[in-house]
CSV table of C-alpha atoms and ligand atoms in Angstrom, one decimal:
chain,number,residue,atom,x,y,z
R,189,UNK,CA,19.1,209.4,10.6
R,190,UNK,CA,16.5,208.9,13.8
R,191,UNK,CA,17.2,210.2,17.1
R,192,UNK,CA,19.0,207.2,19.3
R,193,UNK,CA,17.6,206.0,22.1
R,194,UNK,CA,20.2,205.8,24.5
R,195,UNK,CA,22.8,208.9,24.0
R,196,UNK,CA,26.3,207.8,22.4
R,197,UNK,CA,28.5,207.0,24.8
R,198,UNK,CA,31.8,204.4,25.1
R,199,UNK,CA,30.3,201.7,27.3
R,200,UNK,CA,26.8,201.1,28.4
R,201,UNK,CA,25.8,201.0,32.6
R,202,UNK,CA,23.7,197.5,32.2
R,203,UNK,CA,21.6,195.5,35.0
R,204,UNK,CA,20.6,191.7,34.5
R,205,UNK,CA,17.6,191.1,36.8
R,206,UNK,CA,16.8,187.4,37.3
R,207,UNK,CA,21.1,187.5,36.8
R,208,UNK,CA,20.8,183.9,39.0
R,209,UNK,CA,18.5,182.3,36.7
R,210,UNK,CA,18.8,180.1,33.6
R,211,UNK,CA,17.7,183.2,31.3
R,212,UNK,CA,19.8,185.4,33.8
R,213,UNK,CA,22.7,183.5,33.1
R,214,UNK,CA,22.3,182.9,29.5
R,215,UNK,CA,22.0,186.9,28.9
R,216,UNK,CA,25.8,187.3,31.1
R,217,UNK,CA,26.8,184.8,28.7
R,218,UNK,CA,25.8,186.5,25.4
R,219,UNK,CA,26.9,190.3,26.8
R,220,UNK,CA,29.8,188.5,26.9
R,221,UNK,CA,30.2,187.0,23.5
R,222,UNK,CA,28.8,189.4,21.8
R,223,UNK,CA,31.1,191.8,23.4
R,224,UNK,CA,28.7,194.3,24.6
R,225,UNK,CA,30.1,197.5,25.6
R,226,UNK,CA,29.3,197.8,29.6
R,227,UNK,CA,31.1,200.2,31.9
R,228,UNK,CA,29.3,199.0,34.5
R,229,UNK,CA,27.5,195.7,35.0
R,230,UNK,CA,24.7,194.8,37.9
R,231,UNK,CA,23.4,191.6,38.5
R,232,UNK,CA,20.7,191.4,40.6
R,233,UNK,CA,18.0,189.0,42.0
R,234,UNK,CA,16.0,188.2,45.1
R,235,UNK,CA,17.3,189.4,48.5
R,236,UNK,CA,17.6,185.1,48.6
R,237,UNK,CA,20.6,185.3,46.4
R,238,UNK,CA,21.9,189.0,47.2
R,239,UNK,CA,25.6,188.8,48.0
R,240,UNK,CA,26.2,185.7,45.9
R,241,UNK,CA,28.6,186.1,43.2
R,242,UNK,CA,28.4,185.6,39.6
R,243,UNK,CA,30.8,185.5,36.6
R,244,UNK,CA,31.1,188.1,33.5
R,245,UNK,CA,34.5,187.7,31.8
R,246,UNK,CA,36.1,186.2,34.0
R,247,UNK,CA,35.5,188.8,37.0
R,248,UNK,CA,33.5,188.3,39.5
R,249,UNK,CA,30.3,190.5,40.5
R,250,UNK,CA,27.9,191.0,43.6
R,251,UNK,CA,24.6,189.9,43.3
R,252,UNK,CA,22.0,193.1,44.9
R,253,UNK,CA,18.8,192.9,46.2
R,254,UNK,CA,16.2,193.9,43.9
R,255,UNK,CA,14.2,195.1,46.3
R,256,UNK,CA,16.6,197.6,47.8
R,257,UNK,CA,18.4,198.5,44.4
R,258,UNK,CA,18.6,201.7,43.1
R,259,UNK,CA,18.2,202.0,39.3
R,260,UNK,CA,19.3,205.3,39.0
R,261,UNK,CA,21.8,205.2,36.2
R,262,UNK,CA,21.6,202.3,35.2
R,263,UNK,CA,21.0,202.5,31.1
R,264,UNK,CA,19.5,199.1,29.9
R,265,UNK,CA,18.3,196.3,32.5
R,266,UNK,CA,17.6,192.6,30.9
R,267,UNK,CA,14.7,191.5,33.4
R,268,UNK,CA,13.8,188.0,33.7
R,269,UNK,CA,13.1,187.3,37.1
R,270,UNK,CA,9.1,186.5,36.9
R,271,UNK,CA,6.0,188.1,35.6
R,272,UNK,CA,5.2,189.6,39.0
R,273,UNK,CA,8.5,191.0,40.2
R,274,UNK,CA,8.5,192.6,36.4
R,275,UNK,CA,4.9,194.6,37.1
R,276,UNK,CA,6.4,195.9,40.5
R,277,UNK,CA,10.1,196.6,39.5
R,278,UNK,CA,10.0,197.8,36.0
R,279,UNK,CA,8.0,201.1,35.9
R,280,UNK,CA,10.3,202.0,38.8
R,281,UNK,CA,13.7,201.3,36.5
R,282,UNK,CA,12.2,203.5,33.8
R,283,UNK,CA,10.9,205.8,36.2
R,284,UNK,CA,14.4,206.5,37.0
R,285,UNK,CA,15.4,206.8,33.2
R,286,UNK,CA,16.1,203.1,32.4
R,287,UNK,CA,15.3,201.2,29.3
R,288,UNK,CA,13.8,197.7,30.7
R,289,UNK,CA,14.1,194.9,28.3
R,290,UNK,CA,11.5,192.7,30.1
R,291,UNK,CA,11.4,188.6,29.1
R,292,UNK,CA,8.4,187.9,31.2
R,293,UNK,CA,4.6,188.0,30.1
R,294,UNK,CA,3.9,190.8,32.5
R,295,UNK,CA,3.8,193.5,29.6
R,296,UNK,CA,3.8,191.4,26.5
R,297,UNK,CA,0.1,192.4,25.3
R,298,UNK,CA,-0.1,195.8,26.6
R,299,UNK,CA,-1.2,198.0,23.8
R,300,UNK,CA,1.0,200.8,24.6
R,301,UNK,CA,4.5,198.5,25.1
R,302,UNK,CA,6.6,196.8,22.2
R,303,UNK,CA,7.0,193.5,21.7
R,304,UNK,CA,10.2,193.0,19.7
R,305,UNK,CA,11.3,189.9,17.8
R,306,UNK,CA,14.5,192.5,15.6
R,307,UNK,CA,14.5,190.3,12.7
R,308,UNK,CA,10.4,190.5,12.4
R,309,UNK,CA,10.0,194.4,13.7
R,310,UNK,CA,12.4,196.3,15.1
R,311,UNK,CA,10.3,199.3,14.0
R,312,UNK,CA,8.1,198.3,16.7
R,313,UNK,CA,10.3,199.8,19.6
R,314,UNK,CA,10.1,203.3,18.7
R,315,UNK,CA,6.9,202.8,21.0
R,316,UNK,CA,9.2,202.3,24.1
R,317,UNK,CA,10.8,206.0,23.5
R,318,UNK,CA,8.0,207.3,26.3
R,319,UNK,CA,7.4,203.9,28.3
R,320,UNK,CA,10.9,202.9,28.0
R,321,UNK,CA,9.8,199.1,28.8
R,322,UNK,CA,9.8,196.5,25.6
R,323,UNK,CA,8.4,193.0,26.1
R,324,UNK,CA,10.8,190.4,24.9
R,325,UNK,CA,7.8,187.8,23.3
R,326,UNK,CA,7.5,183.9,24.3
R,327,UNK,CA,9.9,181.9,23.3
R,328,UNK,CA,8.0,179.7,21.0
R,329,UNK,CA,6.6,182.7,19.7
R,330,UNK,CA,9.8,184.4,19.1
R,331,UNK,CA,11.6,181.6,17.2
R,332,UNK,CA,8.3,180.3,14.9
R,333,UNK,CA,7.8,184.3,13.9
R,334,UNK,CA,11.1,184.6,13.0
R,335,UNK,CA,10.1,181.7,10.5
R,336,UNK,CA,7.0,182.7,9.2
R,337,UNK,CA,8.2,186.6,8.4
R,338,UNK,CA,10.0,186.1,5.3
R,339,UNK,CA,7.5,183.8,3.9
R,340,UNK,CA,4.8,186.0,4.8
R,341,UNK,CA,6.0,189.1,3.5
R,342,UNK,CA,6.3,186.7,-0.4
R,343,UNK,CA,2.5,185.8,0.5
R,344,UNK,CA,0.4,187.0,3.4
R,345,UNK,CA,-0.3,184.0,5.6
R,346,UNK,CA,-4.0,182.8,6.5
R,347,UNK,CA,-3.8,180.7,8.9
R,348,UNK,CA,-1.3,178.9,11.3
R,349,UNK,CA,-1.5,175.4,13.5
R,350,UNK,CA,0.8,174.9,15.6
R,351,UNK,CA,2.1,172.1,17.9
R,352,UNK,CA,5.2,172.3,20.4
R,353,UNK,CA,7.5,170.4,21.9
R,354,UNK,CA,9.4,172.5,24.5
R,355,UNK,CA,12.4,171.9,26.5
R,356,UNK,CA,11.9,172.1,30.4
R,357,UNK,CA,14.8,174.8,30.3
R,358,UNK,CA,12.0,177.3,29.0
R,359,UNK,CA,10.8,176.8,33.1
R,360,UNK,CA,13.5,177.6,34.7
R,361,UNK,CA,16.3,176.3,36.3
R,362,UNK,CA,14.4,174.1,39.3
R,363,UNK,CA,12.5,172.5,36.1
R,364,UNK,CA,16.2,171.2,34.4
R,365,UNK,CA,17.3,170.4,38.0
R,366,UNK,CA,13.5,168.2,38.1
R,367,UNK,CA,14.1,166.3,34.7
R,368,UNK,CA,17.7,165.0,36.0
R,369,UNK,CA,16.2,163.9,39.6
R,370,UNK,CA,13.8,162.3,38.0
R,371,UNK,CA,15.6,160.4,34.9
R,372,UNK,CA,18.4,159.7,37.6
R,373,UNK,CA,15.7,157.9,40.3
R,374,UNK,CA,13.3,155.8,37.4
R,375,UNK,CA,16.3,154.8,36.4
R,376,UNK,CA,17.4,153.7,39.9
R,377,UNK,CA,14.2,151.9,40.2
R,378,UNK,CA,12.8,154.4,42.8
R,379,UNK,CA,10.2,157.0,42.7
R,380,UNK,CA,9.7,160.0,41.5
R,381,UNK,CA,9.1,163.5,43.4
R,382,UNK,CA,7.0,165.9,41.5
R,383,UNK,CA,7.2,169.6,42.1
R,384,UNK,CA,7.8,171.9,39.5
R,385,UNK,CA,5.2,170.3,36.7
R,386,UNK,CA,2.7,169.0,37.2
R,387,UNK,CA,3.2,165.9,36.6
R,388,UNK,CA,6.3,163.4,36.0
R,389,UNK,CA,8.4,164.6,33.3
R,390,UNK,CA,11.2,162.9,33.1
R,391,UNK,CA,10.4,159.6,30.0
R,392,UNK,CA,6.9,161.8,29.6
R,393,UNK,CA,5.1,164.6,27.6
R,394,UNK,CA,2.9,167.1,29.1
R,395,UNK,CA,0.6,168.6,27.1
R,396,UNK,CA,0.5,171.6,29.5
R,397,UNK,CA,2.2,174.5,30.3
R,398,UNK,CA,1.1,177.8,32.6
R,399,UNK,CA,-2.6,177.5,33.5
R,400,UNK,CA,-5.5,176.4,31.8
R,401,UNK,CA,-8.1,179.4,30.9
R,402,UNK,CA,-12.0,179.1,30.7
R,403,UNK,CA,-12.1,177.8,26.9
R,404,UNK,CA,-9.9,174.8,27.5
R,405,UNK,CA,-6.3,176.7,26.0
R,406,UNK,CA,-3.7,176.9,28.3
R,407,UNK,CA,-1.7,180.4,28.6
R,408,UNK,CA,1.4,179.2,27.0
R,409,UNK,CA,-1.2,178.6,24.0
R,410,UNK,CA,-2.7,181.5,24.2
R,411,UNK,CA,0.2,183.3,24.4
R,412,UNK,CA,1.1,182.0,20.9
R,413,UNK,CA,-1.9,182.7,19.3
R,414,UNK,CA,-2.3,187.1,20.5
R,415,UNK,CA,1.7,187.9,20.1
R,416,UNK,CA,1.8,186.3,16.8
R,417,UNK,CA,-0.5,188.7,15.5
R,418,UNK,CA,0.9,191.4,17.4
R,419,UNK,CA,4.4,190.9,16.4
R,420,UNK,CA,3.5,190.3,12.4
R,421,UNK,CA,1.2,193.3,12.6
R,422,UNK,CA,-1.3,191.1,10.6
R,423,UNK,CA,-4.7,189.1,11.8
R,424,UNK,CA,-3.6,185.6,11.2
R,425,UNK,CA,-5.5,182.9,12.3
R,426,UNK,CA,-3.1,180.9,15.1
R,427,UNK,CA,-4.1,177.8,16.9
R,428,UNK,CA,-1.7,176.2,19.3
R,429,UNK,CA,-1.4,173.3,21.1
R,430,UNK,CA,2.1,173.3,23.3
R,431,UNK,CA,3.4,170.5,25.4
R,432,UNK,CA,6.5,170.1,27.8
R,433,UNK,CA,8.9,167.3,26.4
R,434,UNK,CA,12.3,165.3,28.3
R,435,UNK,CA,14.6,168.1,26.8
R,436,UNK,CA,16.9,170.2,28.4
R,437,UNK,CA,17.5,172.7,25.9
R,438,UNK,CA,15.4,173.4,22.3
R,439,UNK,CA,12.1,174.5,21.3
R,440,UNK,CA,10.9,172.5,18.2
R,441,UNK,CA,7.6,172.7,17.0
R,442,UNK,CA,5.1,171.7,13.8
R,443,UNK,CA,3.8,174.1,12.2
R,444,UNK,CA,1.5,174.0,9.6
R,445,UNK,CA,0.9,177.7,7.4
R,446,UNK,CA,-2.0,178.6,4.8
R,447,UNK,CA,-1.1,181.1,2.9
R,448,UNK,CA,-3.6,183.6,0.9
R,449,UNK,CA,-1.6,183.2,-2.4
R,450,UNK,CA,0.7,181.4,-4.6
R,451,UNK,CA,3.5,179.5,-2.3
R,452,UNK,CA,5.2,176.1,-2.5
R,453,UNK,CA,8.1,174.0,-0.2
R,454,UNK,CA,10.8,175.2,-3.2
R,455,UNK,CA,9.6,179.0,-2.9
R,456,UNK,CA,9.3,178.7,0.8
R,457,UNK,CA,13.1,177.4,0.5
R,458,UNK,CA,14.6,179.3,-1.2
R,459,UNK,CA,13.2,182.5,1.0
R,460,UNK,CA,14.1,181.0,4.3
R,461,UNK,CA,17.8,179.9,3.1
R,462,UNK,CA,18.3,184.2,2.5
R,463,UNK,CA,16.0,184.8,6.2
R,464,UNK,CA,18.2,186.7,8.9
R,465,UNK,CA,18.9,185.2,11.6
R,466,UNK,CA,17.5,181.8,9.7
R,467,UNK,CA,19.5,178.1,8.6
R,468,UNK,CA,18.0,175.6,6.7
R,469,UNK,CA,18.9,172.0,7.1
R,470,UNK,CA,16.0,170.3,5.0
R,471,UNK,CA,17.9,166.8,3.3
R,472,UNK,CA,15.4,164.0,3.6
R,473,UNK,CA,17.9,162.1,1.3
R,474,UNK,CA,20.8,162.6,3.8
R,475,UNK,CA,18.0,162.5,7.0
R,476,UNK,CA,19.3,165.7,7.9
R,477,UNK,CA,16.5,168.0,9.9
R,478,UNK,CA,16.6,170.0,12.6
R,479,UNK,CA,17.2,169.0,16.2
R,480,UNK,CA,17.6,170.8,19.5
R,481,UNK,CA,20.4,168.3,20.5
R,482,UNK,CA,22.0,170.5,17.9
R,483,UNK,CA,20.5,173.4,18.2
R,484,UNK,CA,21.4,173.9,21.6
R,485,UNK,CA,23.6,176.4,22.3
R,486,UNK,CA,23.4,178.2,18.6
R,487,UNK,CA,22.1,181.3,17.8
R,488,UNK,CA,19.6,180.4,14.6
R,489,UNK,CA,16.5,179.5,14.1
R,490,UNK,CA,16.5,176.2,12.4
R,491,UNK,CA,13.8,175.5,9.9
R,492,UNK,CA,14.0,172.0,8.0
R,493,UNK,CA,11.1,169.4,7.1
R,494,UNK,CA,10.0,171.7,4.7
R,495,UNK,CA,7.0,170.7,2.7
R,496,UNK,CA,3.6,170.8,0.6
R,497,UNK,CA,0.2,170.2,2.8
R,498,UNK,CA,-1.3,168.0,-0.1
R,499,UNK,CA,-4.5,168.2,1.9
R,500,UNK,CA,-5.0,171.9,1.3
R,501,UNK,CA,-3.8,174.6,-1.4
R,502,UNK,CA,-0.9,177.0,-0.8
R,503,UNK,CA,-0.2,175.1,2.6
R,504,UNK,CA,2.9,173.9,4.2
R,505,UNK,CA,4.6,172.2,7.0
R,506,UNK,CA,7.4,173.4,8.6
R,507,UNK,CA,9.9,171.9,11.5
R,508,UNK,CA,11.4,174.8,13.7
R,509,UNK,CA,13.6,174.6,16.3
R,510,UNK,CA,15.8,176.7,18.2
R,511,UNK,CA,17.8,177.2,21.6
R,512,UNK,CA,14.5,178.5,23.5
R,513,UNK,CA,16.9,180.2,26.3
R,514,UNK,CA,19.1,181.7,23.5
R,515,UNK,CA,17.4,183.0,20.8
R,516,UNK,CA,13.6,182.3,22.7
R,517,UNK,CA,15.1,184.8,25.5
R,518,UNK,CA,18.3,185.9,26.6
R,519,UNK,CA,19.7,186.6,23.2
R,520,UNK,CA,16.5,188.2,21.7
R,521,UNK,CA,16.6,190.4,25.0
R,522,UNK,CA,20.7,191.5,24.3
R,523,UNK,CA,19.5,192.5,20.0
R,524,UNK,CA,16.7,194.8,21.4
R,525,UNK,CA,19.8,196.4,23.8
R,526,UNK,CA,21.7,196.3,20.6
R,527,UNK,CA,19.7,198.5,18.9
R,528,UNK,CA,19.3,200.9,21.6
R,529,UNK,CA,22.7,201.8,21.6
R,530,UNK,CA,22.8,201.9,18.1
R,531,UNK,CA,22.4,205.0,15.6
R,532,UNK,CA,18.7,204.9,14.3
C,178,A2P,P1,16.9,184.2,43.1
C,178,A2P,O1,18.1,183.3,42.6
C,178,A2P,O2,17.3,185.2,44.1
C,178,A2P,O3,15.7,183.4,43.5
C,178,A2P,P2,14.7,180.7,37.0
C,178,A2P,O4,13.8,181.2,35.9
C,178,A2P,O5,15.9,179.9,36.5
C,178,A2P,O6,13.9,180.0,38.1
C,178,A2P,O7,15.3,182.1,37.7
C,178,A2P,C1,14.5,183.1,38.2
C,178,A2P,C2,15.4,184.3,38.4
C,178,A2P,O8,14.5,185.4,38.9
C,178,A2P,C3,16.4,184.1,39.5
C,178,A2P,O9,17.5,184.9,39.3
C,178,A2P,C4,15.7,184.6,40.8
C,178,A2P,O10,16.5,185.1,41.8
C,178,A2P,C5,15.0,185.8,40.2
C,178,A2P,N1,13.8,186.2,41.0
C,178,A2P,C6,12.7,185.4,41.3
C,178,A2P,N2,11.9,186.1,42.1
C,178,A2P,C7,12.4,187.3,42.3
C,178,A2P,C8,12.1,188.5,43.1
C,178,A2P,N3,10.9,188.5,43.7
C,178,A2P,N4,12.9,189.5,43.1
C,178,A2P,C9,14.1,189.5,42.4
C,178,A2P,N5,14.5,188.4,41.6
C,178,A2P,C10,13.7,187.4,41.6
């Protein structure tokens, strides 16, 4: 048996930065399902929010001031409060002896820091025994990887296209709040105010999200394409093209995999139907497929639409969806603290 991470003990001293956020939230939520065992729990945001309450099991808890709080210890903190306030505030939580489990991109490609997906590489963390901070990947990273692993360890994979359609949840909670002022005033025959996208999302798509870079990508896309490769451990060819779609909650995405050997829809099945952490709903018959009005609030990846690329050998197409705030985030973010607390 490995050494643990965290020493043994009965409950766990556990802060959720960002704790007021949709991701925030989300990761109280699943502590709370999931029954994590937490002697003490901190939420904590901005000092605009400090004071505020918020609920875990019932009780409720005093929101602190990042910028004023203490770590000292604390065991595990669940950040997702922003790439910047991650780069100041997280070196100084495992300074003090914390393990920061940090959802933003702030650390994500840093070749020194894990980037953990557990049902793709939980081996991966043993990096973080020095650092102590572990990058929780992109959410549409997270949920197509946790696709592609099984049917790339049957048969490396060449090359991956990609396309997204992401819900506006994966921005935050301003961006949900933005979709319903604007569906509610088109529909009201009035104008729209834009200020979280940039442009109108609400009956729209928007083929961009983060910034655009010099060679036309945008990060999001980007983003996709480097922690693919780091997360599979393998140089696979990934292209991306992401776009922002009327949808509160649900990644889905097309994605299109070459593989350097021998694979087929039925193979590629019957491996995903045995994945972890995987559900296959494929039925063209019974038009049943995967959809993140149902994949909303559950904890699987959902892979469906599964089928030859007769334009290319050893090629498929794949539908994946899944609830980007769940497993893209909070609930990726409370398996890594799983394992920390676990026996290695
Ligand atoms: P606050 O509510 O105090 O602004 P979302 O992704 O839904 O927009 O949420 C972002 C989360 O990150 C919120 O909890 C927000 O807290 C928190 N946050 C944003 N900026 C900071 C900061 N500079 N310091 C601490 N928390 C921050």
């Amino acid at each position: 048996m490995g050494e643990r991470f965290i020493e043994e003990k009965e409950a766990y001293t556990v802060a959720v930065v960002g704790a007021t956020g949709a991701v925030g939230a989300t990761m109280l939520e699943i502590l709370a399902e999931r029954d994590f065992p937490i002697s003490e729990l901190i939420p904590v945001a901005s000092s605009r929010s400090a004071g505020s309450v918020v609920e875990y099991k019932g009780k409720e808890y005093i929101v602190q001031d990042l910028e004023t709080f203490d770590p000292t210890g604390v065991d595990i903190a669940l950040f997702s409060a922003g790439g910047d306030t991650s780069k100041t505030h997280a070196p100084r939580f495992a300074e003090a002896g914390c393990y920061v489990v940090d959802n933003s991109s702030a650390w994500r490609m840093d070749e020194d820091i894990a980037l953990v997906v557990p049902e793709v590489n939980p081996q991966a963390l043993e990096m973080a025994r020095n650092n102590k901070i572990i990058a929780n990947p992109n959410c549409s990273t997270i949920q197509m990887v946790v696709a592609l692993k099984p049917l790339h360890d049957a048969a490396p994979i060449e090359r991956v296209v990609v396309s997204t359609y992401q819900a506006v949840s994966g921005a935050g909670g301003k961006a949900m709040d933005e979709l319903a002022k604007q569906t509610a005033q088109l529909i009201n025959g009035q104008s729209t105010d834009v200020d979280v996208f940039p442009a109108r999302i609400a009956f729209n798509v928007i083929p961009h999200i983060d910034v655009f870079m010099d060679d036309g990508y945008t990060k999001e896309e980007r983003k996709m394409m480097d922690e693919t490769c780091k997360i599979m451990g393998a140089d696979i060819a990934v292209t991306a093209t992401t776009a922002r779609v009327p949808v509160f909650y649900g990644h889905s995405e097309s994605v299109n995999v070459t593989f350097s050997g021998p694979m087929n829809a039925e193979k590629a099945r019957a491996l995903l139907a045995d994945a972890e952490g995987v559900c296959v709903v494929d039925d063209p018959d019974g038009e049943d497929y995967p959809m993140p009005s149902e994949a909303a609030g559950t904890d699987h990846v959902w892979v469906g639409r599964i089928r030859d690329d007769h334009s290319y050998p050893n090629s498929l197409h794949l539908w994946v969806v899944a609830d980007n705030v769940r497993k893209g985030a909070a609930l990726n973010a409370v398996q890594i603290a799983e394992i920390l607390i676990q026996q290695q």
